[in-house]
Amino acid sequence: MTSSETSTQRIPPFVSLGSARAFGVPSVATASNHLNSVAGIMNGAKVSRETPAIGNVLDALDDDSPIARELAHENRRRERLLDRNLPKPEKTRVFTVSNQKGGVGKTTTTVNIAAALAAAGLNVLVIDIDPQGNASTALGIEHHADVDSIYDVLINDMALEDVVAPCPDINNLICAPATIHLAGAEIELVSLVAREQRLRRAIDVYAKSRQKKGEERLDYIFIDCPPSLGLLTVNAFCAAGEVLIPIQCEYYALEGLSQLLKNIEMIQKHLNADLEVSTILLTMYDGRTNLAAQVAAEVRQHFPDQVLGAVVPRSVRISEAPSYQQTVMTYDPSSSGALSYLEAAAEIAER
């Protein structure tokens, strides 16, 4: 698939994304019948005595085979999402997606959950405050040095409504991009008045502006943070009511989590008493390893109410999608990664 072809894709409705029929995923019975027919053709063909009995190999893929069980399991997961309407929250829910450890899936989680909720008809804003600007890239938003960005909002008091841009692939999804200028924003924020509250005030002004214009209220705001605990992340914590923590299913992620929770506790005491860790998402799960299962079990044991039931597996499709300036929802909606993020979005919406 070329870049030009993928850029024209449009995300189908949420019910279609969650539907097994929408992807043409075969049921176990259909797959078994197909294999049996192929086996019959092969058995009737003239094959040398040295050739293995291919029909026997295909017959072995019955309903009890790992492949068949996996197909059946994915079908059941998709069927549970079929015709599922996600409720609108009573007020705008603002999430900070944070973890000071890098490479745990913060940006990937931000853009894909935002895309899944937007596909369900909800109004979603993504605020990219990571100087790398990866969330802006994944959503197809320009973020070169000459573009007005969240930097101008935080440092130059520009209105947020003058910065946001619509995602070209997904309706109801807008993004405030980040540029490389954010790399120096930590130092510039130090001398500014109310430096920790600048993002929160910008969001409040933007919400009032939308209301005055008669535009629909935003249902969700996701703030993608850099892998640090500096002033940019503190601004995100002060602006949000909830924290979403992606945790990679590896040992180092557990060490980073304890430090992150201590910093959130400080924010709660001194800057934002309403902040709570509401959601933890396990990412990069590799079911083939005991370590991933042990890390997942330990996190669930300590945070039984916060950890989502959905688990995001390691997926090549998730990694490939940003290179086409897309989320996995538009790049490959039938992939296991897209299905996992759809499940995670539904859980968040229904909490």
Tab-separated table of C-alpha atoms in Angstrom:
chain	number	residue	atom	x	y	z
A	1	MET	CA	0.000	0.000	0.000
A	2	THR	CA	1.504	3.351	-1.044
A	3	SER	CA	1.437	6.511	1.028
A	4	SER	CA	-0.966	8.174	-1.417
A	5	GLU	CA	-3.367	5.262	-1.188
A	6	THR	CA	-3.370	5.096	2.571
A	7	SER	CA	-3.763	8.844	2.978
A	8	THR	CA	-7.143	8.657	1.253
A	9	GLN	CA	-8.493	6.068	3.663
A	10	ARG	CA	-11.270	7.159	5.939
A	11	ILE	CA	-12.109	5.606	9.222
A	12	PRO	CA	-15.418	3.731	9.247
A	13	PRO	CA	-17.981	4.169	12.032
A	14	PHE	CA	-17.111	2.701	15.410
A	15	VAL	CA	-19.672	-0.064	14.995
A	16	SER	CA	-17.993	-1.052	11.754
A	17	LEU	CA	-14.567	-0.985	13.346
A	18	GLY	CA	-15.808	-3.338	16.006
A	19	SER	CA	-17.578	-5.672	13.663
A	20	ALA	CA	-16.160	-8.979	12.596
A	21	ARG	CA	-18.292	-8.779	9.470
A	22	ALA	CA	-16.798	-5.392	8.585
A	23	PHE	CA	-13.371	-6.927	8.208
A	24	GLY	CA	-14.477	-10.115	6.542
A	25	VAL	CA	-12.813	-12.127	9.291
A	26	PRO	CA	-13.698	-15.765	8.732
A	27	SER	CA	-15.317	-17.744	11.469
A	28	VAL	CA	-13.678	-20.935	12.669
A	29	ALA	CA	-16.236	-23.033	10.802
A	30	THR	CA	-15.659	-21.090	7.566
A	31	ALA	CA	-11.901	-21.422	7.911
A	32	SER	CA	-12.274	-25.151	8.606
A	33	ASN	CA	-14.509	-25.666	5.534
A	34	HIS	CA	-12.061	-23.785	3.355
A	35	LEU	CA	-9.185	-25.880	4.606
A	36	ASN	CA	-11.137	-29.080	4.023
A	37	SER	CA	-11.906	-28.077	0.424
A	38	VAL	CA	-8.257	-27.265	-0.208
A	39	ALA	CA	-7.293	-30.581	1.356
A	40	GLY	CA	-9.686	-32.413	-0.959
A	41	ILE	CA	-8.148	-30.794	-4.014
A	42	MET	CA	-4.672	-31.639	-2.840
A	43	ASN	CA	-5.606	-35.244	-2.051
A	44	GLY	CA	-7.001	-35.675	-5.554
A	45	ALA	CA	-3.887	-34.319	-7.213
A	46	LYS	CA	-1.000	-36.480	-8.351
A	47	VAL	CA	1.706	-36.133	-5.744
A	48	SER	CA	5.033	-37.988	-5.575
A	49	ARG	CA	5.588	-40.499	-2.797
A	50	GLU	CA	8.238	-38.211	-1.294
A	51	THR	CA	5.751	-35.355	-0.881
A	52	PRO	CA	4.209	-35.097	2.611
A	53	ALA	CA	0.476	-35.594	2.863
A	54	ILE	CA	-0.596	-31.976	2.739
A	55	GLY	CA	-4.201	-32.924	3.400
A	56	ASN	CA	-3.221	-34.368	6.750
A	57	VAL	CA	-1.468	-31.131	7.708
A	58	LEU	CA	-4.517	-29.048	6.790
A	59	ASP	CA	-6.856	-31.436	8.543
A	60	ALA	CA	-4.823	-30.917	11.701
A	61	LEU	CA	-5.953	-27.265	11.773
A	62	ASP	CA	-9.294	-28.123	13.342
A	63	ASP	CA	-11.343	-26.163	15.831
A	64	ASP	CA	-8.887	-27.060	18.602
A	65	SER	CA	-5.791	-25.717	16.856
A	66	PRO	CA	-4.110	-22.548	18.215
A	67	ILE	CA	-4.838	-20.646	14.992
A	68	ALA	CA	-8.507	-21.583	15.065
A	69	ARG	CA	-8.802	-20.694	18.741
A	70	GLU	CA	-7.166	-17.328	18.112
A	71	LEU	CA	-9.555	-16.606	15.221
A	72	ALA	CA	-12.519	-17.556	17.369
A	73	HIS	CA	-11.292	-15.386	20.240
A	74	GLU	CA	-10.816	-12.336	18.002
A	75	ASN	CA	-14.250	-12.891	16.467
A	76	ARG	CA	-15.851	-12.919	19.901
A	77	ARG	CA	-14.015	-9.706	20.830
A	78	ARG	CA	-15.205	-7.998	17.662
A	79	GLU	CA	-18.777	-9.187	18.155
A	80	ARG	CA	-18.810	-7.624	21.629
A	81	LEU	CA	-18.018	-4.270	19.990
A	82	LEU	CA	-20.721	-4.670	17.344
A	83	ASP	CA	-23.440	-1.976	17.499
A	84	ARG	CA	-21.881	-0.610	20.671
A	85	ASN	CA	-22.733	3.060	21.201
A	86	LEU	CA	-20.351	4.886	23.491
A	87	PRO	CA	-21.988	7.333	25.909
A	88	LYS	CA	-21.107	11.010	25.970
A	89	PRO	CA	-19.572	12.096	29.279
A	90	GLU	CA	-21.527	14.550	31.424
A	91	LYS	CA	-18.660	17.032	31.111
A	92	THR	CA	-15.395	17.225	29.228
A	93	ARG	CA	-12.958	14.591	30.469
A	94	VAL	CA	-9.349	15.764	30.348
A	95	PHE	CA	-6.666	13.062	30.388
A	96	THR	CA	-2.946	13.511	30.778
A	97	VAL	CA	-1.141	10.577	29.184
A	98	SER	CA	2.091	10.392	31.109
A	99	ASN	CA	4.996	8.175	32.077
A	100	GLN	CA	8.488	9.557	32.554
A	101	LYS	CA	9.924	6.384	31.079
A	102	GLY	CA	10.308	6.665	27.309
A	103	GLY	CA	9.158	4.109	24.784
A	104	VAL	CA	6.186	2.757	26.718
A	105	GLY	CA	3.537	3.783	24.182
A	106	LYS	CA	2.351	7.167	25.453
A	107	THR	CA	1.947	8.780	22.040
A	108	THR	CA	0.631	5.619	20.413
A	109	THR	CA	-1.954	5.238	23.167
A	110	THR	CA	-2.950	8.908	22.967
A	111	VAL	CA	-3.604	9.027	19.236
A	112	ASN	CA	-5.256	5.624	18.907
A	113	ILE	CA	-7.662	5.968	21.824
A	114	ALA	CA	-8.490	9.486	20.627
A	115	ALA	CA	-9.130	8.126	17.116
A	116	ALA	CA	-11.335	5.318	18.429
A	117	LEU	CA	-13.460	7.716	20.495
A	118	ALA	CA	-13.744	10.170	17.593
A	119	ALA	CA	-14.850	7.322	15.332
A	120	ALA	CA	-17.664	6.686	17.806
A	121	GLY	CA	-18.963	10.200	17.137
A	122	LEU	CA	-17.418	11.889	20.180
A	123	ASN	CA	-15.605	15.228	19.939
A	124	VAL	CA	-11.936	14.794	20.806
A	125	LEU	CA	-8.972	17.161	21.117
A	126	VAL	CA	-5.369	15.968	21.286
A	127	ILE	CA	-2.834	18.412	22.730
A	128	ASP	CA	0.742	17.521	21.846
A	129	ILE	CA	3.205	18.974	24.368
A	130	ASP	CA	6.065	16.655	23.502
A	131	PRO	CA	8.795	18.585	21.599
A	132	GLN	CA	9.276	15.534	19.362
A	133	GLY	CA	5.793	16.122	17.941
A	134	ASN	CA	5.082	12.447	17.305
A	135	ALA	CA	1.382	12.723	18.102
A	136	SER	CA	1.089	15.500	15.524
A	137	THR	CA	2.807	13.265	12.963
A	138	ALA	CA	0.522	10.306	13.648
A	139	LEU	CA	-2.560	12.476	13.177
A	140	GLY	CA	-1.287	13.986	9.925
A	141	ILE	CA	-0.927	17.514	11.336
A	142	GLU	CA	1.847	19.806	10.101
A	143	HIS	CA	4.247	20.756	12.865
A	144	HIS	CA	7.316	22.324	11.290
A	145	ALA	CA	8.971	25.331	12.896
A	146	ASP	CA	6.802	27.905	11.067
A	147	VAL	CA	3.486	26.451	12.266
A	148	ASP	CA	1.647	28.056	15.185
A	149	SER	CA	1.722	25.465	17.933
A	150	ILE	CA	1.095	24.769	21.593
A	151	TYR	CA	4.388	26.567	22.251
A	152	ASP	CA	2.757	29.848	21.209
A	153	VAL	CA	-0.156	29.104	23.523
A	154	LEU	CA	2.048	28.472	26.554
A	155	ILE	CA	4.695	31.158	25.996
A	156	ASN	CA	3.095	33.845	23.796
A	157	ASP	CA	-0.503	33.673	25.121
A	158	MET	CA	-1.911	32.753	21.713
A	159	ALA	CA	-5.469	31.441	21.801
A	160	LEU	CA	-5.790	27.661	21.570
A	161	GLU	CA	-8.473	28.013	18.892
A	162	ASP	CA	-5.886	29.652	16.610
A	163	VAL	CA	-3.602	26.641	16.903
A	164	VAL	CA	-5.842	23.566	16.626
A	165	ALA	CA	-6.126	21.795	13.269
A	166	PRO	CA	-8.501	19.018	12.141
A	167	CYS	CA	-7.170	15.518	11.573
A	168	PRO	CA	-7.481	14.820	7.814
A	169	ASP	CA	-8.445	11.148	8.229
A	170	ILE	CA	-10.860	11.189	11.157
A	171	ASN	CA	-13.922	13.340	11.729
A	172	ASN	CA	-14.496	14.944	15.156
A	173	LEU	CA	-10.765	14.805	15.961
A	174	ILE	CA	-8.659	17.964	16.245
A	175	CYS	CA	-5.082	18.464	17.379
A	176	ALA	CA	-2.959	21.249	18.835
A	177	PRO	CA	0.453	20.418	17.346
A	178	ALA	CA	3.892	20.610	18.915
A	179	THR	CA	6.980	22.071	17.280
A	180	ILE	CA	10.677	21.915	18.059
A	181	HIS	CA	10.335	25.279	19.862
A	182	LEU	CA	8.881	23.370	22.806
A	183	ALA	CA	12.364	22.042	23.530
A	184	GLY	CA	13.249	25.405	25.075
A	185	ALA	CA	9.861	26.058	26.656
A	186	GLU	CA	10.871	24.491	29.990
A	187	ILE	CA	13.416	27.289	30.537
A	188	GLU	CA	11.125	30.050	29.247
A	189	LEU	CA	8.267	28.970	31.509
A	190	VAL	CA	10.352	29.423	34.651
A	191	SER	CA	10.073	33.225	34.636
A	192	LEU	CA	6.401	33.432	33.598
A	193	VAL	CA	3.493	34.207	35.918
A	194	ALA	CA	1.336	31.201	36.895
A	195	ARG	CA	3.672	28.972	34.929
A	196	GLU	CA	2.011	25.731	36.069
A	197	GLN	CA	-1.525	26.847	35.136
A	198	ARG	CA	-1.024	28.255	31.642
A	199	LEU	CA	-2.298	25.225	29.745
A	200	ARG	CA	-5.329	24.877	32.011
A	201	ARG	CA	-6.321	28.497	31.444
A	202	ALA	CA	-5.899	28.147	27.680
A	203	ILE	CA	-8.209	25.108	27.672
A	204	ASP	CA	-10.835	26.931	29.750
A	205	VAL	CA	-10.789	29.923	27.384
A	206	TYR	CA	-11.092	27.614	24.376
A	207	ALA	CA	-14.076	25.814	25.892
A	208	LYS	CA	-15.866	29.112	26.490
A	209	SER	CA	-15.071	30.244	22.945
A	210	ARG	CA	-16.625	27.081	21.476
A	211	GLN	CA	-19.713	27.614	23.589
A	212	LYS	CA	-20.101	31.225	22.426
A	213	LYS	CA	-19.818	30.124	18.793
A	214	GLY	CA	-22.485	27.479	19.284
A	215	GLU	CA	-20.053	24.630	18.629
A	216	GLU	CA	-20.424	21.265	20.307
A	217	ARG	CA	-18.691	20.735	23.613
A	218	LEU	CA	-15.515	18.705	23.572
A	219	ASP	CA	-16.086	15.268	25.085
A	220	TYR	CA	-12.453	14.271	25.580
A	221	ILE	CA	-9.114	16.036	25.713
A	222	PHE	CA	-5.908	13.980	25.675
A	223	ILE	CA	-2.594	15.641	26.510
A	224	ASP	CA	0.453	13.769	25.222
A	225	CYS	CA	3.391	14.424	27.541
A	226	PRO	CA	7.151	14.202	27.006
A	227	PRO	CA	9.057	11.436	28.833
A	228	SER	CA	10.048	13.708	31.706
A	229	LEU	CA	8.608	15.394	34.791
A	230	GLY	CA	9.417	19.009	33.904
A	231	LEU	CA	7.208	22.083	33.667
A	232	LEU	CA	5.505	20.900	30.481
A	233	THR	CA	4.309	17.743	32.214
A	234	VAL	CA	3.368	19.728	35.335
A	235	ASN	CA	1.212	21.964	33.115
A	236	ALA	CA	-0.495	18.862	31.767
A	237	PHE	CA	-1.150	17.535	35.290
A	238	CYS	CA	-2.625	20.864	36.366
A	239	ALA	CA	-4.898	21.006	33.300
A	240	ALA	CA	-6.252	17.474	33.642
A	241	GLY	CA	-8.679	15.708	35.913
A	242	GLU	CA	-7.458	12.210	35.117
A	243	VAL	CA	-4.126	10.532	34.424
A	244	LEU	CA	-3.798	7.693	31.925
A	245	ILE	CA	-0.574	5.741	32.441
A	246	PRO	CA	0.611	3.364	29.710
A	247	ILE	CA	2.852	0.687	31.189
A	248	GLN	CA	5.108	-1.479	29.087
A	249	CYS	CA	5.022	-5.077	30.289
A	250	GLU	CA	8.666	-5.111	31.373
A	251	TYR	CA	10.427	-4.767	34.702
A	252	TYR	CA	11.823	-1.249	34.231
A	253	ALA	CA	8.295	0.070	33.743
A	254	LEU	CA	7.431	-0.922	37.318
A	255	GLU	CA	10.371	1.048	38.692
A	256	GLY	CA	9.316	4.163	36.785
A	257	LEU	CA	5.708	3.839	37.937
A	258	SER	CA	6.535	4.325	41.618
A	259	GLN	CA	8.380	7.586	40.926
A	260	LEU	CA	5.572	8.830	38.700
A	261	LEU	CA	2.976	8.179	41.402
A	262	LYS	CA	5.038	10.133	43.941
A	263	ASN	CA	5.133	13.134	41.604
A	264	ILE	CA	1.393	12.921	40.971
A	265	GLU	CA	0.833	12.889	44.735
A	266	MET	CA	2.825	16.130	45.022
A	267	ILE	CA	0.719	17.718	42.274
A	268	GLN	CA	-2.437	16.656	44.118
A	269	LYS	CA	-1.260	18.250	47.345
A	270	HIS	CA	-0.041	21.558	45.993
A	271	LEU	CA	-1.467	22.320	42.539
A	272	ASN	CA	-4.454	20.184	41.505
A	273	ALA	CA	-6.420	18.431	44.234
A	274	ASP	CA	-8.888	17.015	41.673
A	275	LEU	CA	-6.262	15.020	39.793
A	276	GLU	CA	-6.575	11.236	40.006
A	277	VAL	CA	-4.926	8.240	38.392
A	278	SER	CA	-8.027	6.774	36.778
A	279	THR	CA	-6.617	4.543	34.048
A	280	ILE	CA	-3.630	2.250	33.527
A	281	LEU	CA	-3.157	0.515	30.187
A	282	LEU	CA	-0.790	-2.408	29.680
A	283	THR	CA	1.076	-2.011	26.378
A	284	MET	CA	3.565	-3.997	24.292
A	285	TYR	CA	2.311	-7.214	25.825
A	286	ASP	CA	4.065	-10.325	24.531
A	287	GLY	CA	2.039	-13.374	25.483
A	288	ARG	CA	4.947	-15.675	24.640
A	289	THR	CA	6.991	-14.538	27.639
A	290	ASN	CA	6.498	-15.252	31.320
A	291	LEU	CA	7.873	-11.812	32.185
A	292	ALA	CA	5.022	-9.983	30.451
A	293	ALA	CA	2.448	-12.126	32.250
A	294	GLN	CA	4.159	-11.565	35.616
A	295	VAL	CA	4.365	-7.783	35.140
A	296	ALA	CA	0.707	-7.647	34.087
A	297	ALA	CA	-0.355	-9.732	37.092
A	298	GLU	CA	1.629	-7.561	39.490
A	299	VAL	CA	0.207	-4.301	38.125
A	300	ARG	CA	-3.330	-5.698	38.292
A	301	GLN	CA	-2.762	-6.823	41.867
A	302	HIS	CA	-1.668	-3.364	43.030
A	303	PHE	CA	-4.117	-1.340	40.898
A	304	PRO	CA	-7.201	-3.535	40.426
A	305	ASP	CA	-9.581	-0.624	39.779
A	306	GLN	CA	-7.357	1.384	37.457
A	307	VAL	CA	-6.000	-1.255	35.067
A	308	LEU	CA	-8.076	-1.731	31.922
A	309	GLY	CA	-9.111	-5.217	30.877
A	310	ALA	CA	-7.862	-4.488	27.359
A	311	VAL	CA	-4.176	-5.228	26.758
A	312	VAL	CA	-2.271	-3.835	23.779
A	313	PRO	CA	0.002	-6.474	22.206
A	314	ARG	CA	3.262	-5.911	20.395
A	315	SER	CA	2.166	-5.204	16.841
A	316	VAL	CA	4.037	-4.404	13.662
A	317	ARG	CA	0.973	-2.590	12.322
A	318	ILE	CA	0.944	-0.195	15.277
A	319	SER	CA	4.603	0.608	14.623
A	320	GLU	CA	4.116	1.045	10.868
A	321	ALA	CA	1.127	3.393	11.025
A	322	PRO	CA	2.996	6.627	11.983
A	323	SER	CA	5.247	6.303	8.930
A	324	TYR	CA	2.091	6.883	6.865
A	325	GLN	CA	1.001	9.735	9.160
A	326	GLN	CA	-1.911	7.679	10.412
A	327	THR	CA	-3.172	5.923	13.482
A	328	VAL	CA	-3.533	2.151	13.350
A	329	MET	CA	-7.303	2.753	13.196
A	330	THR	CA	-7.045	4.004	9.632
A	331	TYR	CA	-3.882	2.187	8.619
A	332	ASP	CA	-5.129	-1.311	9.445
A	333	PRO	CA	-8.464	-1.379	11.295
A	334	SER	CA	-8.560	-5.185	11.177
A	335	SER	CA	-5.293	-5.638	13.087
A	336	SER	CA	-5.078	-6.960	16.628
A	337	GLY	CA	-3.604	-3.635	17.751
A	338	ALA	CA	-6.583	-1.660	16.432
A	339	LEU	CA	-8.968	-4.086	18.113
A	340	SER	CA	-7.178	-3.698	21.451
A	341	TYR	CA	-7.321	0.106	21.309
A	342	LEU	CA	-11.011	-0.030	20.388
A	343	GLU	CA	-11.635	-2.155	23.468
A	344	ALA	CA	-9.598	0.228	25.623
A	345	ALA	CA	-11.524	3.256	24.304
A	346	ALA	CA	-14.849	1.556	25.020
A	347	GLU	CA	-13.768	0.745	28.580
A	348	ILE	CA	-12.694	4.332	29.210
A	349	ALA	CA	-15.951	5.731	27.817
A	350	GLU	CA	-18.108	3.416	29.905
A	351	ARG	CA	-16.322	4.045	33.204
